[in-house]
Tab-separated table of C-alpha atoms and ligand atoms in Angstrom:
chain	number	residue	atom	x	y	z
A	968	MET	CA	8.031	19.900	71.777
A	969	LYS	CA	4.762	18.259	72.497
A	970	SER	CA	2.964	20.565	70.117
A	971	ILE	CA	5.554	20.062	67.358
A	972	ALA	CA	5.222	16.295	67.781
A	973	SER	CA	1.467	16.508	67.552
A	974	ILE	CA	1.688	18.773	64.484
A	975	LEU	CA	4.064	16.271	62.852
A	976	LEU	CA	1.748	13.419	63.723
A	977	THR	CA	-1.222	15.327	62.282
A	978	LEU	CA	0.756	15.987	59.099
A	979	VAL	CA	1.646	12.320	58.773
A	980	ILE	CA	-1.966	11.221	59.301
A	981	CYS	CA	-3.226	13.813	56.778
A	982	GLY	CA	-0.482	12.771	54.377
A	983	ILE	CA	-1.541	9.140	54.565
A	984	PHE	CA	-5.177	10.124	54.076
A	985	VAL	CA	-4.452	12.336	51.046
A	986	CYS	CA	-2.241	9.658	49.540
A	987	ARG	CA	-4.848	6.897	50.005
A	988	SER	CA	-7.615	9.172	48.788
A	989	SER	CA	-5.818	10.324	45.668
A	990	SER	CA	-4.859	6.733	44.903
A	991	ASN	CA	-8.542	5.725	44.918
A	992	VAL	CA	-9.331	8.654	42.653
A	993	ASN	CA	-6.508	7.629	40.328
A	994	ARG	CA	-7.669	4.019	40.338
A	995	ALA	CA	-11.192	5.163	39.399
A	996	LYS	CA	-9.834	7.364	36.613
A	997	ALA	CA	-7.749	4.493	35.236
A	998	VAL	CA	-10.720	2.116	35.348
A	999	PHE	CA	-12.898	4.699	33.594
A	1000	GLU	CA	-10.293	5.140	30.815
A	1001	GLU	CA	-10.028	1.375	30.272
A	1002	TYR	CA	-13.767	0.937	30.417
A	1003	ILE	CA	-14.488	3.629	27.808
A	1004	LYS	CA	-11.679	2.325	25.591
A	1005	ALA	CA	-13.292	-1.131	25.648
A	1006	LEU	CA	-16.768	0.282	24.914
A	1007	GLN	CA	-15.532	2.484	22.077
A	1008	ARG	CA	-13.772	-0.465	20.479
A	1009	GLY	CA	-16.913	-2.583	20.798
A	1010	PHE	CA	-15.416	-4.996	23.361
A	1011	SER	CA	-18.556	-5.214	25.488
A	1012	THR	CA	-17.538	-8.350	27.413
A	1013	GLN	CA	-14.334	-6.649	28.502
A	1014	ALA	CA	-16.233	-3.440	29.348
A	1015	LYS	CA	-18.504	-5.405	31.701
A	1016	THR	CA	-15.533	-6.441	33.827
A	1017	TYR	CA	-15.260	-2.783	34.916
A	1018	TRP	CA	-18.805	-2.664	36.306
A	1019	ASN	CA	-20.297	-3.975	39.567
A	1020	LYS	CA	-21.770	-7.470	39.381
A	1021	GLN	CA	-25.193	-6.750	40.857
A	1022	GLU	CA	-26.138	-4.112	38.292
A	1023	LEU	CA	-24.800	-6.254	35.444
A	1024	LYS	CA	-27.124	-9.033	36.583
A	1025	GLN	CA	-30.119	-6.812	37.251
A	1026	TYR	CA	-30.181	-4.369	34.338
A	1027	LYS	CA	-30.835	-4.655	30.668
A	1028	SER	CA	-28.696	-1.533	30.076
A	1029	PHE	CA	-26.221	-1.366	32.906
A	1030	ASP	CA	-24.522	1.973	32.142
A	1031	TRP	CA	-27.256	4.618	32.133
A	1032	GLN	CA	-25.007	7.477	31.010
A	1033	TRP	CA	-23.791	5.576	27.989
A	1034	VAL	CA	-27.390	4.833	26.969
A	1035	TYR	CA	-28.335	8.514	27.394
A	1036	LEU	CA	-25.632	9.352	24.848
A	1037	THR	CA	-27.152	6.912	22.358
A	1038	PHE	CA	-30.672	8.287	23.064
A	1039	GLN	CA	-29.435	11.602	21.698
A	1040	GLY	CA	-28.893	9.855	18.390
A	1041	LEU	CA	-25.135	9.957	18.928
A	1042	ASN	CA	-22.602	7.231	18.451
A	1043	PRO	CA	-20.482	7.490	21.597
A	1044	ALA	CA	-17.730	5.511	19.868
A	1045	TYR	CA	-16.779	8.699	18.007
A	1046	LEU	CA	-17.000	11.136	20.894
A	1047	TYR	CA	-14.291	12.666	23.039
A	1048	TYR	CA	-14.466	13.099	26.786
A	1049	LYS	CA	-12.773	15.089	29.496
A	1050	ILE	CA	-12.737	14.354	33.238
A	1051	THR	CA	-13.452	17.772	34.752
A	1052	ASP	CA	-13.546	16.857	38.436
A	1053	ALA	CA	-12.758	13.881	40.655
A	1054	LYS	CA	-13.314	13.369	44.356
A	1055	GLU	CA	-13.663	10.652	46.947
A	1056	GLN	CA	-16.453	10.598	49.523
A	1057	ASP	CA	-18.280	8.086	51.752
A	1058	GLY	CA	-16.408	5.102	50.360
A	1059	TYR	CA	-16.837	5.868	46.671
A	1060	VAL	CA	-15.279	8.060	43.972
A	1061	VAL	CA	-17.217	10.512	41.818
A	1062	LEU	CA	-15.935	11.620	38.411
A	1063	GLN	CA	-17.487	14.464	36.448
A	1064	VAL	CA	-17.146	13.769	32.735
A	1065	GLU	CA	-17.981	15.954	29.740
A	1066	TRP	CA	-18.515	14.567	26.237
A	1067	PHE	CA	-17.617	16.449	23.058
A	1068	TYR	CA	-17.700	16.136	19.328
A	1069	ARG	CA	-14.307	15.875	17.719
A	1070	GLU	CA	-13.748	19.630	17.540
A	1071	GLY	CA	-15.415	20.426	20.834
A	1072	LYS	CA	-16.288	23.939	19.656
A	1073	ALA	CA	-19.978	23.626	20.443
A	1074	GLY	CA	-19.247	22.828	24.103
A	1075	PRO	CA	-20.123	19.580	25.902
A	1076	ILE	CA	-23.014	17.550	24.493
A	1077	GLN	CA	-23.517	15.622	27.718
A	1078	LYS	CA	-22.245	15.897	31.279
A	1079	ASP	CA	-22.031	12.634	33.233
A	1080	THR	CA	-21.562	12.049	36.932
A	1081	ARG	CA	-19.855	8.679	37.236
A	1082	TYR	CA	-19.472	6.588	40.378
A	1083	PHE	CA	-16.851	4.022	41.323
A	1084	LEU	CA	-16.476	1.790	44.328
A	1085	GLU	CA	-14.431	-1.177	45.402
A	1086	GLU	CA	-15.791	-4.687	44.841
A	1087	ASP	CA	-13.712	-7.777	45.648
A	1088	GLY	CA	-10.551	-5.650	45.788
A	1089	ARG	CA	-11.200	-4.034	42.388
A	1090	VAL	CA	-12.565	-0.607	41.487
A	1091	VAL	CA	-15.734	-0.862	39.391
A	1092	GLY	CA	-18.342	1.517	37.957
A	1093	ALA	CA	-21.865	1.934	39.359
A	1094	ASN	CA	-25.008	3.988	38.856
A	1095	PRO	CA	-26.089	6.470	41.571
A	1096	ILE	CA	-29.034	4.343	42.748
A	1097	PHE	CA	-26.634	1.479	43.517
A	1098	ILE	CA	-24.304	3.731	45.500
A	1099	HIS	CA	-27.007	5.537	47.462
A	1100	THR	CA	-29.158	2.515	48.398
A	1101	ARG	CA	-26.398	0.347	49.829
A	1102	GLY	CA	-27.700	-0.985	53.146
A	1103	TRP	CA	-31.390	-0.626	52.234
A	1104	LEU	CA	-33.689	-3.586	52.864
A	1105	GLN	CA	-36.047	-5.229	50.402
A	1106	LYS	CA	-39.270	-7.214	50.318
A	1107	GLU	CA	-40.432	-9.141	47.272
A	1108	SER	CA	-43.910	-9.663	45.885
A	1109	LYS	CA	-45.092	-11.368	42.697
A	1110	HIS	CA	-44.195	-8.400	40.467
A	1111	PHE	CA	-42.142	-6.033	42.669
A	1112	ILE	CA	-38.980	-5.790	44.674
A	1113	TYR	CA	-39.749	-3.126	47.247
A	1114	HIS	CA	-36.689	-1.301	48.631
A	1115	PHE	CA	-36.844	0.627	51.900
A	1116	LYS	CA	-34.473	1.947	54.557
A	1117	PRO	CA	-33.893	-0.004	57.787
A	1118	LYS	CA	-35.465	2.852	59.812
A	1119	GLN	CA	-38.671	2.676	57.724
A	1120	ASP	CA	-41.566	0.259	58.207
A	1121	PRO	CA	-41.541	-2.561	55.652
A	1122	PRO	CA	-44.392	-2.509	53.103
A	1123	THR	CA	-47.488	-4.359	54.328
A	1124	GLY	CA	-48.814	-7.446	52.573
A	1125	GLY	CA	-51.897	-5.398	51.638
A	1126	LEU	CA	-49.803	-2.755	49.897
A	1127	LEU	CA	-47.815	-5.310	47.919
A	1128	LYS	CA	-51.037	-7.071	46.907
A	1129	LYS	CA	-52.485	-3.738	45.725
A	1130	MET	CA	-49.332	-3.085	43.676
A	1131	ASP	CA	-49.425	-6.567	42.116
A	1132	LEU	CA	-53.084	-6.138	41.154
A	1133	PHE	CA	-52.331	-2.759	39.569
A	1134	PHE	CA	-49.428	-4.295	37.648
A	1135	GLU	CA	-51.725	-7.011	36.278
A	1136	LYS	CA	-54.429	-4.476	35.399
A	1137	VAL	CA	-51.934	-2.413	33.351
A	1138	THR	CA	-50.308	-5.350	31.537
A	1139	GLY	CA	-53.826	-6.644	30.754
A	1140	ASN	CA	-55.002	-3.250	29.550
A	1141	LEU	CA	-51.970	-2.669	27.353
A	1142	GLN	CA	-51.780	-6.296	26.268
A	1143	VAL	CA	-48.046	-6.465	26.928
A	1144	GLU	CA	-45.841	-9.005	28.635
A	1145	TYR	CA	-43.659	-7.737	31.462
A	1146	PRO	CA	-41.503	-10.691	32.431
A	1147	PHE	CA	-39.428	-8.918	35.126
A	1148	LYS	CA	-39.936	-7.581	38.620
A	1149	ILE	CA	-40.126	-3.811	39.042
A	1150	HIS	CA	-37.737	-2.320	41.610
A	1151	TYR	CA	-39.556	0.219	43.740
A	1152	TYR	CA	-37.643	2.579	46.081
A	1153	GLN	CA	-39.531	4.287	48.878
A	1154	CYS	CA	-37.832	7.639	49.586
A	1155	ASP	CA	-38.107	10.282	52.332
A	1156	SER	CA	-38.015	13.384	50.183
A	1157	ALA	CA	-38.150	14.740	46.640
A	1158	GLY	CA	-34.439	15.493	46.971
A	1159	GLU	CA	-33.697	11.855	47.715
A	1160	VAL	CA	-35.736	10.683	44.702
A	1161	GLY	CA	-33.678	12.965	42.446
A	1162	TRP	CA	-30.421	11.906	44.125
A	1163	LEU	CA	-30.980	8.229	43.273
A	1164	PHE	CA	-31.093	9.134	39.575
A	1165	ASP	CA	-28.685	12.070	39.647
A	1166	LEU	CA	-31.511	14.330	38.526
A	1167	GLU	CA	-33.521	17.258	39.894
A	1168	PRO	CA	-35.680	16.686	43.003
A	1169	SER	CA	-39.073	15.174	42.202
A	1170	GLN	CA	-41.931	13.482	44.095
A	1171	ALA	CA	-41.538	10.441	41.846
A	1172	ARG	CA	-39.272	9.238	39.062
A	1173	SER	CA	-38.867	6.124	37.019
A	1174	GLN	CA	-36.399	4.615	34.635
A	1175	PRO	CA	-38.395	2.361	32.316
A	1176	MET	CA	-35.278	1.016	30.572
A	1177	ASN	CA	-34.297	-0.959	33.682
A	1178	GLY	CA	-37.646	-1.162	35.467
A	1179	LEU	CA	-36.842	1.207	38.355
A	1180	ALA	CA	-39.166	3.592	40.192
A	1181	ALA	CA	-38.656	5.800	43.244
A	1182	SER	CA	-41.188	7.924	45.059
A	1183	THR	CA	-41.916	9.756	48.285
A	1184	GLN	CA	-45.257	7.915	48.330
A	1185	GLU	CA	-45.638	4.283	49.315
A	1186	PHE	CA	-46.807	3.510	45.775
A	1187	ALA	CA	-46.768	5.643	42.592
A	1188	PRO	CA	-49.030	3.998	39.958
A	1189	HIS	CA	-48.153	6.691	37.381
A	1190	GLU	CA	-44.489	5.583	37.326
A	1191	ILE	CA	-45.472	1.911	37.058
A	1192	VAL	CA	-47.426	2.728	33.887
A	1193	HIS	CA	-44.306	4.408	32.432
A	1194	ILE	CA	-42.287	1.261	33.150
A	1195	ILE	CA	-44.777	-1.262	31.784
A	1196	SER	CA	-45.715	0.797	28.706
A	1197	TYR	CA	-42.035	0.962	27.723
A	1198	GLN	CA	-42.524	-2.650	26.642
A	1199	ILE	CA	-44.808	-1.463	23.828
A	1200	LEU	CA	-41.754	-0.034	22.050
A	1201	PRO	CA	-39.596	-2.166	19.769
A	1202	GLN	CA	-37.021	-3.600	22.181
A	1203	ASN	CA	-33.912	-2.456	20.344
A	1204	GLY	CA	-33.809	0.623	22.560
A	1205	LYS	CA	-33.595	2.995	19.607
A	1206	LYS	CA	-37.041	4.574	19.772
A	1207	LEU	CA	-38.661	6.838	22.303
A	1208	THR	CA	-42.318	7.695	22.754
A	1209	PRO	CA	-43.495	11.270	22.202
A	1210	VAL	CA	-43.865	12.827	25.664
A	1211	TYR	CA	-47.512	13.864	25.127
A	1212	LEU	CA	-48.507	10.206	24.640
A	1213	ASP	CA	-46.176	8.745	27.253
A	1214	GLU	CA	-47.456	11.130	29.928
A	1215	GLY	CA	-51.054	10.966	28.673
A	1216	LEU	CA	-51.130	7.199	29.092
A	1217	ALA	CA	-49.496	7.336	32.546
A	1218	TYR	CA	-52.073	9.939	33.716
A	1219	TYR	CA	-54.949	7.973	32.193
A	1220	LEU	CA	-54.053	4.625	33.793
A	1221	GLY	CA	-52.113	5.808	36.854
A	1222	GLY	CA	-53.285	9.348	37.697
A	1223	ALA	CA	-50.850	11.944	39.052
A	1224	SER	CA	-49.045	12.013	42.437
A	1225	PHE	CA	-51.967	13.607	44.243
A	1226	LEU	CA	-54.803	13.377	41.714
A	1227	SER	CA	-56.774	10.468	40.315
A	1228	SER	CA	-57.380	10.023	36.615
A	1229	GLU	CA	-61.079	10.945	37.190
A	1230	GLN	CA	-60.087	14.228	38.840
A	1231	LEU	CA	-57.772	14.977	35.915
A	1232	ILE	CA	-60.613	14.376	33.454
A	1233	GLU	CA	-62.850	16.805	35.369
A	1234	THR	CA	-60.121	19.451	35.118
A	1235	ALA	CA	-59.680	18.790	31.385
A	1236	LYS	CA	-63.403	19.280	30.850
A	1237	LYS	CA	-63.333	22.658	32.598
A	1238	GLU	CA	-60.237	23.738	30.643
A	1239	ILE	CA	-61.779	22.822	27.297
A	1240	GLU	CA	-65.042	24.554	28.253
A	1241	VAL	CA	-63.383	27.859	29.059
A	1242	CYS	CA	-60.485	27.920	26.609
A	1243	ASP	CA	-61.254	27.708	22.887
A	1244	SER	CA	-57.659	28.001	21.819
A	1245	ILE	CA	-56.395	24.701	23.283
A	1246	SER	CA	-54.549	23.060	20.446
A	1247	LEU	CA	-53.401	19.508	19.903
A	1248	LEU	CA	-50.360	20.696	17.993
A	1249	ASP	CA	-49.311	22.899	20.925
A	1250	LEU	CA	-49.630	19.941	23.292
A	1251	MET	CA	-47.573	17.747	20.994
A	1252	HIS	CA	-44.898	20.378	20.680
A	1253	ASP	CA	-44.794	21.300	24.370
A	1254	PRO	CA	-46.753	18.870	26.562
A	1255	TRP	CA	-46.638	21.365	29.470
A	1256	ALA	CA	-47.787	24.340	27.366
A	1257	TYR	CA	-50.925	24.938	29.454
A	1258	GLY	CA	-49.353	24.766	32.916
A	1259	VAL	CA	-48.401	21.593	34.769
A	1260	ASN	CA	-51.818	20.617	36.202
A	1261	GLN	CA	-53.915	21.740	33.252
A	1262	SER	CA	-51.590	20.055	30.772
A	1263	ALA	CA	-51.605	16.816	32.784
A	1264	ALA	CA	-55.407	16.901	32.665
A	1265	LEU	CA	-55.515	17.579	28.905
A	1266	LEU	CA	-52.961	14.836	28.131
A	1267	CYS	CA	-54.927	12.404	30.280
A	1268	SER	CA	-58.156	13.221	28.427
A	1269	LEU	CA	-56.446	12.849	25.048
A	1270	ALA	CA	-55.171	9.353	25.913
A	1271	LYS	CA	-58.638	8.444	27.216
A	1272	TYR	CA	-60.231	9.623	23.957
A	1273	LEU	CA	-57.733	7.839	21.703
A	1274	ILE	CA	-57.985	4.560	23.635
A	1275	GLU	CA	-61.707	4.455	24.421
A	1276	ILE	CA	-62.902	5.661	21.009
A	1277	HIS	CA	-60.270	4.307	18.617
A	1278	GLY	CA	-58.928	1.318	20.578
A	1279	MET	CA	-55.680	0.219	22.170
A	1280	PRO	CA	-54.075	-1.336	19.031
A	1281	LYS	CA	-54.054	2.036	17.203
A	1282	PHE	CA	-52.831	3.833	20.320
A	1283	LYS	CA	-49.959	1.385	20.628
A	1284	GLU	CA	-49.107	1.913	16.978
A	1285	LEU	CA	-48.868	5.685	17.469
A	1286	PHE	CA	-47.083	5.216	20.813
A	1287	SER	CA	-44.270	3.309	19.137
A	1288	ALA	CA	-44.150	5.182	15.816
A	1289	GLY	CA	-41.401	7.596	16.874
A	1290	GLU	CA	-41.086	10.778	18.879
A	1291	SER	CA	-40.457	13.360	16.177
A	1292	TYR	CA	-42.855	16.285	16.586
A	1293	ASP	CA	-42.844	17.056	12.857
A	1294	GLU	CA	-44.019	13.574	11.983
A	1295	GLN	CA	-46.977	13.414	14.392
A	1296	PRO	CA	-49.664	14.870	12.045
A	1297	GLU	CA	-48.633	12.440	9.307
A	1298	MET	CA	-48.577	9.456	11.702
A	1299	ILE	CA	-52.010	10.411	13.001
A	1300	PHE	CA	-53.369	10.596	9.463
A	1301	GLU	CA	-51.863	7.223	8.627
A	1302	ILE	CA	-53.105	5.472	11.766
A	1303	TYR	CA	-56.418	7.229	12.441
A	1304	ASP	CA	-57.307	8.269	8.894
A	1305	GLN	CA	-58.087	11.771	10.182
A	1306	SER	CA	-56.360	15.115	9.954
A	1307	ILE	CA	-55.042	16.557	13.164
A	1308	GLU	CA	-57.743	19.267	12.997
A	1309	GLN	CA	-60.525	16.671	12.774
A	1310	LEU	CA	-59.004	14.671	15.607
A	1311	GLN	CA	-58.843	17.787	17.759
A	1312	ILE	CA	-62.543	18.548	17.216
A	1313	GLU	CA	-63.535	14.947	18.013
A	1314	TRP	CA	-61.352	14.831	21.133
A	1315	LYS	CA	-62.816	18.036	22.569
A	1316	ARG	CA	-66.375	16.901	21.813
A	1317	PHE	CA	-65.688	13.551	23.527
A	1318	VAL	CA	-64.381	15.257	26.673
A	1319	LEU	CA	-67.235	17.772	26.851
A	1320	GLU	CA	-69.835	15.015	26.483
A	1321	LEU	CA	-68.405	12.822	29.256
A	1322	PRO	CA	-70.961	12.388	32.055
A	1323	PRO	CA	-70.120	14.380	35.202
A	1324	LYS	CA	-68.282	12.535	37.956
A	1325	ARG	CA	-70.622	11.213	40.623
B	417	ZN	ZN1	-44.838	10.816	33.982
């Protein structure tokens, strides 16, 4: 009898749990449907009522996934979606969503992971970084909001000062205004960095659109350059920078995770010395064509050449002229009055003639 009673009790408890859990999942699904309906009809004020208040206040573009759809040159208003999975965990609900063209024959064009949690008794949408950094602490400096976990040491005043000085060096160098504070998240592992953005593990990542950076290091200058240089682009959010220039600039001003810009230049010099076939067109087409480290070095040296020989105004013009690979030679001719072949010869000569590092 005792065991039957305990089995019944277990069943009741499980039943309550399943019921509560599925109701949260259903609430999240309903909110998602209403939210997308509002967005697709262009009712942005209504759409915002389905999102958490902190991210609405903090971000320029509060729904990352929606922006990623528009980055693909798509108009999400005309797309179809399907919720392929839904589950509740650790106080939030995760929906997997696939987006399709009308016919859907070509398969999904984007897969979103969407998060929902309860705020003031209502279910609202959130980005992964919001969900996963609940309970973290923060310390503010002039240009940064530094986020760290309670078990970690807070950033020292010296570190924050160093970050502020770097910020001012980059805005000065690029001649851009950056009127916001950058949110910097100090993580334990590459996996955690990826988790905050719902992307693959990485030592460091940034999201320039909303001024966010995360890294396993206490400070990642490279990512800060990505964030500040995003301000060079026309602020309608429609244009992206070609990767070879975006990365080149970040390596030139911010180095790589474990290498300084000077070390990258030394590597570029060696690469150009030993390999005649290095081609600018190849780098434009596939910025990682020569291997991760070698390519980083070559991109860094290219940005250095363009900026130090031809000046920042022209670099900024090319940086914001559009990302299409096919158009790069034409843009270069228009801006630099040189063919891509001439530019390649001049770039290599510049790198080879740089004085050795002391
Ligand atoms: Zn980068």
